[in-house]
Amino acid sequence: MSPVFLLNCVGTVAFAVAFILALSIPSANPAIGRGAKYTLLGAVGVFLFNSASNVLEYSGVTMALDVYGDYAKVLFVPLVVWSAFAKLNSERLLRARQEEAKHREQSDLLAGILETSPAGVIVADESGQVTFSSRPAERLLERAMPGQLDLASVVRSAPTTRLSVPIGPEGERSYLAVRAKALQSADGLPQRAVIALTDVSDRVKAERQIEEYQQGLEREIDRRTGELMEANRQLQSANDARQDFLAKMSHELRTPLNSIIGFSEVMLKGLSGPLTRDQEAQLGIVHSSGQHLLELVNDVLEISRIDAGYSPVSISRVDAGERMARLCASMGAIAANRDVDLQCACKGSTTVETDSEKLDQIVRNLISNAIKFTDAGGRVLVAVDGGRDSLLVRVTDSGIGIAAEDQQRIFGAFQQVESADGPVREGTGLGLTICRELCDSLGGTLTVDSTPGEGSTFTLTLPRQFPGNHVVL
Ligand code: ADP
């Protein structure tokens, strides 16, 4: 193979590569422009064609294309090198332009954000010199008087946050929240920081108003608490005086009444000598009236004690079944006197946390009513029924019953119902009122269910555990 043929082969390949490089130069390249690119493409194309024709000629294929052979040899190296250089350089420049456009876009965006943000942004160095400030920051800085906003100390102490820095003259004072973040600086440069300034005047003023309002409120609460304590003290002493009065009255009323009842009983028994029939009848009235009055006095005093809060509960674990059985046994004689059959029945677990004395007092009153309002030959049943959360004590009688319209009224003070068979039976009309009050103090309820002529059932429901704060004895 002759060296000329070899040289032409190398030339063909080199011009082919140069043609591809020139073709791939971006048309919008900033270095050579569109016209220069196509000129270069044309030149390389001509030399490519020439080199190819030389190769064909030396390989004996054809002689027809042998033109401009010498030019190809002269421009071989610079044209190929320039094509390669033009491609590389134009690509680099294009990339740089794209980077620049991206950068400009980002800085426009940042400038837009800084302008529209309510917070002002500045960049300052440690001597307090401002090297950049957004327009809102400039407006805020204009209001600051000398010495009010020490940027140098803010930069030195970055990162920092100062929540309300006062600026502006007295009377037109504004407050700024100042946040600083240190910037990384190259060695030798003074330290710098980005400082965000936010006008928080409205918030500071609102906080001050709330604080003043709170202080006013606290003063008012203190004043009212003092007044309440004084009123409470006066109430307490009035209550004590009332209790004192009740205790005295109790003594003053009971003593003569006991004498009236006792002596009339002595006389009725004939211990003070014989009595005429009229005297005996009149003395009987004195005796029963005295007893009625004593009952009334006792009930009124009891209600007063409960109302005044002088009847505290004393809570213990009680076996209500056993207690009710004992109560029925103790009242058996009264029932027998009236020819009424009194029974007690228990079901389930009957232990309950309650005040045993008050429980007895309620049920005793219910049994005594049941016996009183049941005619001879009737029955009274006390049933104790232990449920999961509560305990029921039902006092059922086969007595005269209560009309539906009277069933709520009888729990009111001094309320008695006239029975169909005659006048009101003995009593004060206070027993059920006392029962309800006692029941409330134990956290329970007392209800009645009755049919006139058939009998009544009074149901006491007590919680298994006494509600509220207490000590179980
Ligand atoms: P009292 O001292 O008159 O018995 P209470 O407050 O205990 O006072 O009862 C009020 C009224 O309720 C009674 O006068 C009576 O009319 C009615 N009452 C209470 N218990 C019964 C009952 N078991 N059967 C019928 N009526 C009753």
Coordinates of C-alpha atoms in Angstrom, one line a residue, residues 23-346:
L23 CA -22.6 19.1 12.0
S24 CA -23.2 18.7 15.8
I25 CA -22.1 22.2 16.7
P26 CA -25.3 23.7 18.3
S27 CA -26.9 26.1 15.7
A28 CA -27.6 28.6 18.5
N29 CA -24.0 28.6 19.7
P30 CA -22.7 31.9 20.8
A31 CA -19.1 31.5 19.6
I32 CA -19.5 31.0 15.8
G33 CA -23.1 31.7 15.0
R34 CA -25.3 30.0 12.5
G35 CA -23.6 31.4 9.2
A36 CA -20.1 30.5 10.4
K37 CA -21.3 27.0 11.3
Y38 CA -22.7 26.3 7.8
T39 CA -19.6 27.8 6.1
L40 CA -17.4 25.4 8.2
L41 CA -19.7 22.5 7.4
G42 CA -19.5 23.4 3.7
A43 CA -15.7 23.6 3.8
V44 CA -15.2 20.3 5.7
G45 CA -17.8 18.7 3.3
V46 CA -15.8 19.8 0.2
F47 CA -12.5 18.4 1.7
L48 CA -14.3 15.3 2.7
F49 CA -15.5 14.8 -0.8
N50 CA -12.0 15.5 -2.2
S51 CA -10.2 13.1 0.1
A52 CA -12.8 10.4 -0.7
S53 CA -12.3 10.9 -4.4
N54 CA -8.5 10.6 -3.9
V55 CA -9.0 7.3 -2.1
L56 CA -11.3 6.0 -4.9
E57 CA -8.7 7.2 -7.5
Y58 CA -5.7 5.4 -5.8
S59 CA -7.7 2.3 -5.3
G60 CA -8.4 2.3 -9.0
V61 CA -12.1 2.6 -8.8
T62 CA -12.4 5.9 -10.8
M63 CA -10.3 8.8 -12.0
A64 CA -13.2 11.2 -12.6
L65 CA -13.4 12.7 -9.2
D66 CA -9.8 13.9 -8.9
V67 CA -10.2 17.6 -8.2
Y68 CA -8.6 20.0 -5.7
G69 CA -6.4 17.2 -4.3
D70 CA -3.7 19.7 -3.3
Y71 CA -6.0 21.8 -1.2
A72 CA -7.0 18.8 0.8
K73 CA -3.4 18.2 1.7
V74 CA -2.7 21.8 2.7
L75 CA -5.8 22.3 4.9
F76 CA -5.9 18.9 6.3
V77 CA -4.7 19.6 9.8
P78 CA -6.0 23.2 10.6
L79 CA -9.5 22.5 9.3
V80 CA -9.9 19.3 11.3
V81 CA -8.5 20.9 14.5
W82 CA -10.7 24.0 14.1
S83 CA -13.8 21.9 13.7
A84 CA -13.0 20.0 16.9
F85 CA -12.1 23.2 18.8
A86 CA -15.3 25.1 17.5
K87 CA -17.5 22.2 18.7
L88 CA -16.0 22.0 22.2
N89 CA -15.8 25.7 22.7
S90 CA -19.3 26.4 21.6
E91 CA -20.7 23.7 23.9
R92 CA -18.8 25.1 26.8
L93 CA -20.1 28.6 26.1
L94 CA -23.6 27.5 25.7
R95 CA -23.5 25.7 29.0
A96 CA -22.1 28.8 30.7
R97 CA -25.0 30.9 29.2
Q98 CA -27.6 28.4 30.5
E99 CA -26.0 28.5 34.0
E100 CA -26.1 32.3 33.9
A101 CA -29.8 32.4 32.9
K102 CA -30.6 29.9 35.7
H103 CA -28.7 32.0 38.2
R104 CA -30.5 35.2 37.1
E105 CA -33.9 33.5 37.3
Q106 CA -33.1 32.4 40.9
S107 CA -31.8 35.8 42.0
D108 CA -35.0 37.4 40.5
L109 CA -37.1 34.9 42.5
L110 CA -35.2 35.7 45.7
A111 CA -35.5 39.5 45.1
G112 CA -39.2 39.0 44.5
I113 CA -39.6 37.1 47.8
L114 CA -37.6 39.6 49.7
E115 CA -39.6 42.5 48.3
T116 CA -43.0 41.0 49.0
S117 CA -42.2 39.4 52.4
P118 CA -43.4 41.4 55.4
A119 CA -40.1 40.7 57.1
G120 CA -37.1 42.8 56.2
V121 CA -33.8 41.1 55.5
I122 CA -30.4 42.6 55.8
V123 CA -26.8 41.3 55.6
A124 CA -24.4 43.1 58.0
D125 CA -20.8 42.6 59.2
E126 CA -19.5 42.6 62.7
S127 CA -18.9 46.3 62.6
G128 CA -22.7 46.8 62.0
Q129 CA -22.1 47.8 58.4
V130 CA -25.1 46.8 56.2
T131 CA -23.9 45.2 52.9
F132 CA -27.4 44.3 51.7
S133 CA -30.9 45.2 52.7
S134 CA -34.3 44.5 51.2
R135 CA -36.7 47.4 50.7
P136 CA -39.0 46.4 53.7
A137 CA -35.8 46.3 55.9
E138 CA -34.8 49.7 54.7
R139 CA -38.2 51.1 55.7
L140 CA -37.8 49.5 59.2
L141 CA -34.2 50.7 59.7
E142 CA -35.3 54.2 58.8
R143 CA -37.6 54.2 61.9
A144 CA -34.8 53.1 64.3
M145 CA -33.2 55.9 66.3
P146 CA -29.4 55.9 67.0
G147 CA -28.5 53.3 69.6
Q148 CA -31.9 51.4 69.4
L149 CA -30.8 48.6 67.0
D150 CA -27.2 47.6 67.6
L151 CA -26.5 45.5 64.5
A152 CA -22.8 44.9 65.4
S153 CA -23.8 43.1 68.6
V154 CA -26.6 41.2 66.8
V155 CA -24.0 39.9 64.2
R156 CA -21.5 39.1 66.9
S157 CA -24.0 37.1 68.9
A158 CA -25.6 35.3 65.9
P159 CA -27.4 32.9 65.8
T160 CA -29.7 34.9 68.1
T161 CA -33.4 35.9 68.4
R162 CA -34.5 39.0 70.1
L163 CA -38.3 39.0 70.5
S164 CA -39.2 42.6 70.8
V165 CA -36.6 45.4 70.2
P166 CA -38.2 48.8 70.6
I167 CA -37.5 51.3 67.8
G168 CA -38.8 54.8 67.0
P169 CA -39.5 57.8 69.2
E170 CA -41.5 57.6 72.4
G171 CA -45.2 57.7 71.7
E172 CA -44.7 56.2 68.2
R173 CA -42.8 53.2 69.4
S174 CA -42.7 50.0 67.2
Y175 CA -41.3 46.6 68.1
L176 CA -39.1 44.4 66.0
A177 CA -38.4 40.7 66.3
V178 CA -34.8 40.3 65.3
R179 CA -33.4 36.9 64.1
A180 CA -29.8 36.5 63.0
K181 CA -28.0 33.7 61.3
A182 CA -24.2 33.8 60.9
L183 CA -22.8 33.4 57.3
Q184 CA -19.9 31.2 56.6
S185 CA -17.1 33.6 55.6
A186 CA -13.7 33.0 53.9
D187 CA -10.7 33.4 56.1
G188 CA -9.7 36.9 56.8
L189 CA -13.1 38.4 56.0
P190 CA -15.1 40.0 58.8
Q191 CA -17.9 37.8 60.2
R192 CA -21.3 38.5 58.6
A193 CA -24.9 37.5 59.4
V194 CA -28.3 37.5 57.7
I195 CA -30.7 39.4 59.9
A196 CA -34.5 39.1 59.5
L197 CA -36.5 42.0 61.0
T198 CA -40.3 41.5 61.6
D199 CA -42.6 44.2 62.9
V200 CA -44.3 42.7 65.9
S201 CA -45.8 45.9 67.3
D202 CA -49.4 44.6 67.1
R203 CA -48.5 41.4 68.9
V204 CA -46.6 43.2 71.6
K205 CA -49.4 45.7 72.2
A206 CA -52.0 42.9 72.2
E207 CA -49.9 40.9 74.8
R208 CA -49.6 44.0 76.9
Q209 CA -53.4 44.5 76.8
I210 CA -53.9 40.9 77.7
E211 CA -51.5 41.2 80.6
E212 CA -53.2 44.3 81.9
Y213 CA -56.6 42.6 81.5
Q214 CA -55.3 39.6 83.4
Q215 CA -54.0 41.7 86.2
G216 CA -57.3 43.6 86.4
L217 CA -59.1 40.2 86.4
E218 CA -56.9 38.9 89.2
R219 CA -57.5 42.0 91.3
E220 CA -61.2 41.6 90.8
I221 CA -61.0 37.9 91.7
D222 CA -59.1 38.7 94.8
R223 CA -61.6 41.4 95.8
R224 CA -64.6 39.0 95.1
T225 CA -62.9 36.2 97.0
G226 CA -62.4 38.5 100.0
E227 CA -66.1 39.4 99.9
L228 CA -67.1 35.8 99.5
M229 CA -64.9 34.8 102.5
E230 CA -66.4 37.5 104.6
A231 CA -70.0 36.5 103.5
N232 CA -69.0 32.9 104.3
R233 CA -67.7 33.8 107.7
Q234 CA -70.9 35.7 108.5
L235 CA -73.0 32.8 107.2
Q236 CA -71.0 30.4 109.3
S237 CA -71.5 32.5 112.4
A238 CA -75.3 32.9 111.6
N239 CA -75.5 29.1 111.2
D240 CA -73.7 28.6 114.5
A241 CA -76.1 31.0 116.1
R242 CA -79.0 29.1 114.6
Q243 CA -77.7 25.8 115.7
D244 CA -77.2 27.2 119.2
F245 CA -80.7 28.5 119.2
L246 CA -82.1 25.1 118.0
A247 CA -80.2 23.2 120.7
K248 CA -81.6 25.6 123.3
M249 CA -85.1 25.4 121.9
S250 CA -84.8 21.6 121.7
H251 CA -84.0 21.6 125.4
E252 CA -86.6 24.3 126.4
L253 CA -89.4 22.6 124.5
R254 CA -88.6 19.0 125.3
T255 CA -88.3 19.4 129.0
P256 CA -91.8 20.8 129.7
L257 CA -93.3 18.4 127.1
N258 CA -91.7 15.4 128.8
S259 CA -93.2 16.6 132.0
I260 CA -96.6 17.0 130.5
I261 CA -96.5 13.6 128.9
G262 CA -94.9 11.9 132.0
F263 CA -97.3 13.4 134.6
S264 CA -100.4 12.9 132.4
E265 CA -99.4 9.2 132.0
V266 CA -98.9 8.9 135.8
M267 CA -102.3 10.5 136.4
L268 CA -103.9 8.3 133.7
K269 CA -102.6 5.2 135.4
G270 CA -104.4 6.4 138.6
L271 CA -101.1 6.8 140.6
S272 CA -102.2 10.3 141.8
G273 CA -105.6 9.1 142.9
P274 CA -108.9 8.2 141.2
L275 CA -110.1 10.2 138.2
T276 CA -113.6 10.8 137.0
R277 CA -114.5 9.6 133.5
D278 CA -114.4 13.2 132.1
Q279 CA -111.0 13.9 133.7
E280 CA -109.7 10.7 132.3
A281 CA -110.9 11.6 128.8
Q282 CA -109.5 15.1 129.0
L283 CA -106.2 13.9 130.4
G284 CA -106.0 11.4 127.5
I285 CA -106.2 14.3 125.1
V286 CA -103.5 16.1 127.0
H287 CA -101.3 13.0 126.8
S288 CA -101.7 12.3 123.1
S289 CA -101.4 16.0 122.2
G290 CA -98.2 16.2 124.2
Q291 CA -96.9 13.2 122.3
H292 CA -97.9 14.6 119.0
L293 CA -96.2 17.9 119.9
L294 CA -93.0 16.1 121.0
E295 CA -92.9 14.2 117.7
L296 CA -93.4 17.4 115.8
V297 CA -90.6 19.2 117.7
N298 CA -88.3 16.3 117.1
D299 CA -89.0 16.3 113.3
V300 CA -88.7 20.0 113.0
L301 CA -85.3 20.0 114.8
E302 CA -84.1 17.1 112.7
I303 CA -85.0 18.9 109.4
S304 CA -83.3 22.1 110.7
R305 CA -80.2 20.1 111.6
I306 CA -80.0 18.6 108.1
D307 CA -80.6 21.9 106.4
A308 CA -77.9 23.6 108.5
G309 CA -75.4 20.9 107.5
Y310 CA -75.1 19.6 111.1
S311 CA -76.0 16.1 110.2
P312 CA -72.7 14.8 108.8
V313 CA -72.5 11.3 107.3
S314 CA -70.4 8.7 108.9
I315 CA -69.6 6.0 106.3
S316 CA -68.8 2.4 107.0
R317 CA -69.2 -1.0 105.3
V318 CA -72.6 -2.2 106.4
D319 CA -74.5 -5.5 105.9
A320 CA -77.8 -3.9 105.1
G321 CA -79.6 -7.3 105.1
E322 CA -78.6 -8.1 108.6
R323 CA -79.4 -4.6 109.8
M324 CA -82.8 -4.6 108.3
A325 CA -83.6 -8.0 109.8
R326 CA -82.7 -6.5 113.2
L327 CA -84.8 -3.4 112.6
C328 CA -87.8 -5.5 111.7
A329 CA -87.3 -7.6 114.8
S330 CA -87.2 -4.5 116.9
M331 CA -90.4 -3.1 115.4
G332 CA -92.2 -6.5 115.5
A333 CA -94.0 -5.5 118.7
I334 CA -95.5 -2.3 117.2
A335 CA -96.7 -4.3 114.1
A336 CA -98.1 -7.0 116.4
N337 CA -100.0 -4.3 118.4
R338 CA -101.8 -3.3 115.2
D339 CA -102.2 -6.9 114.1
V340 CA -99.9 -6.4 111.1
D341 CA -97.6 -9.1 109.8
L342 CA -94.0 -7.7 109.4
Q343 CA -91.5 -9.7 107.5
C344 CA -88.0 -9.2 106.2
A345 CA -86.4 -10.9 103.1
C346 CA -82.9 -10.6 101.6

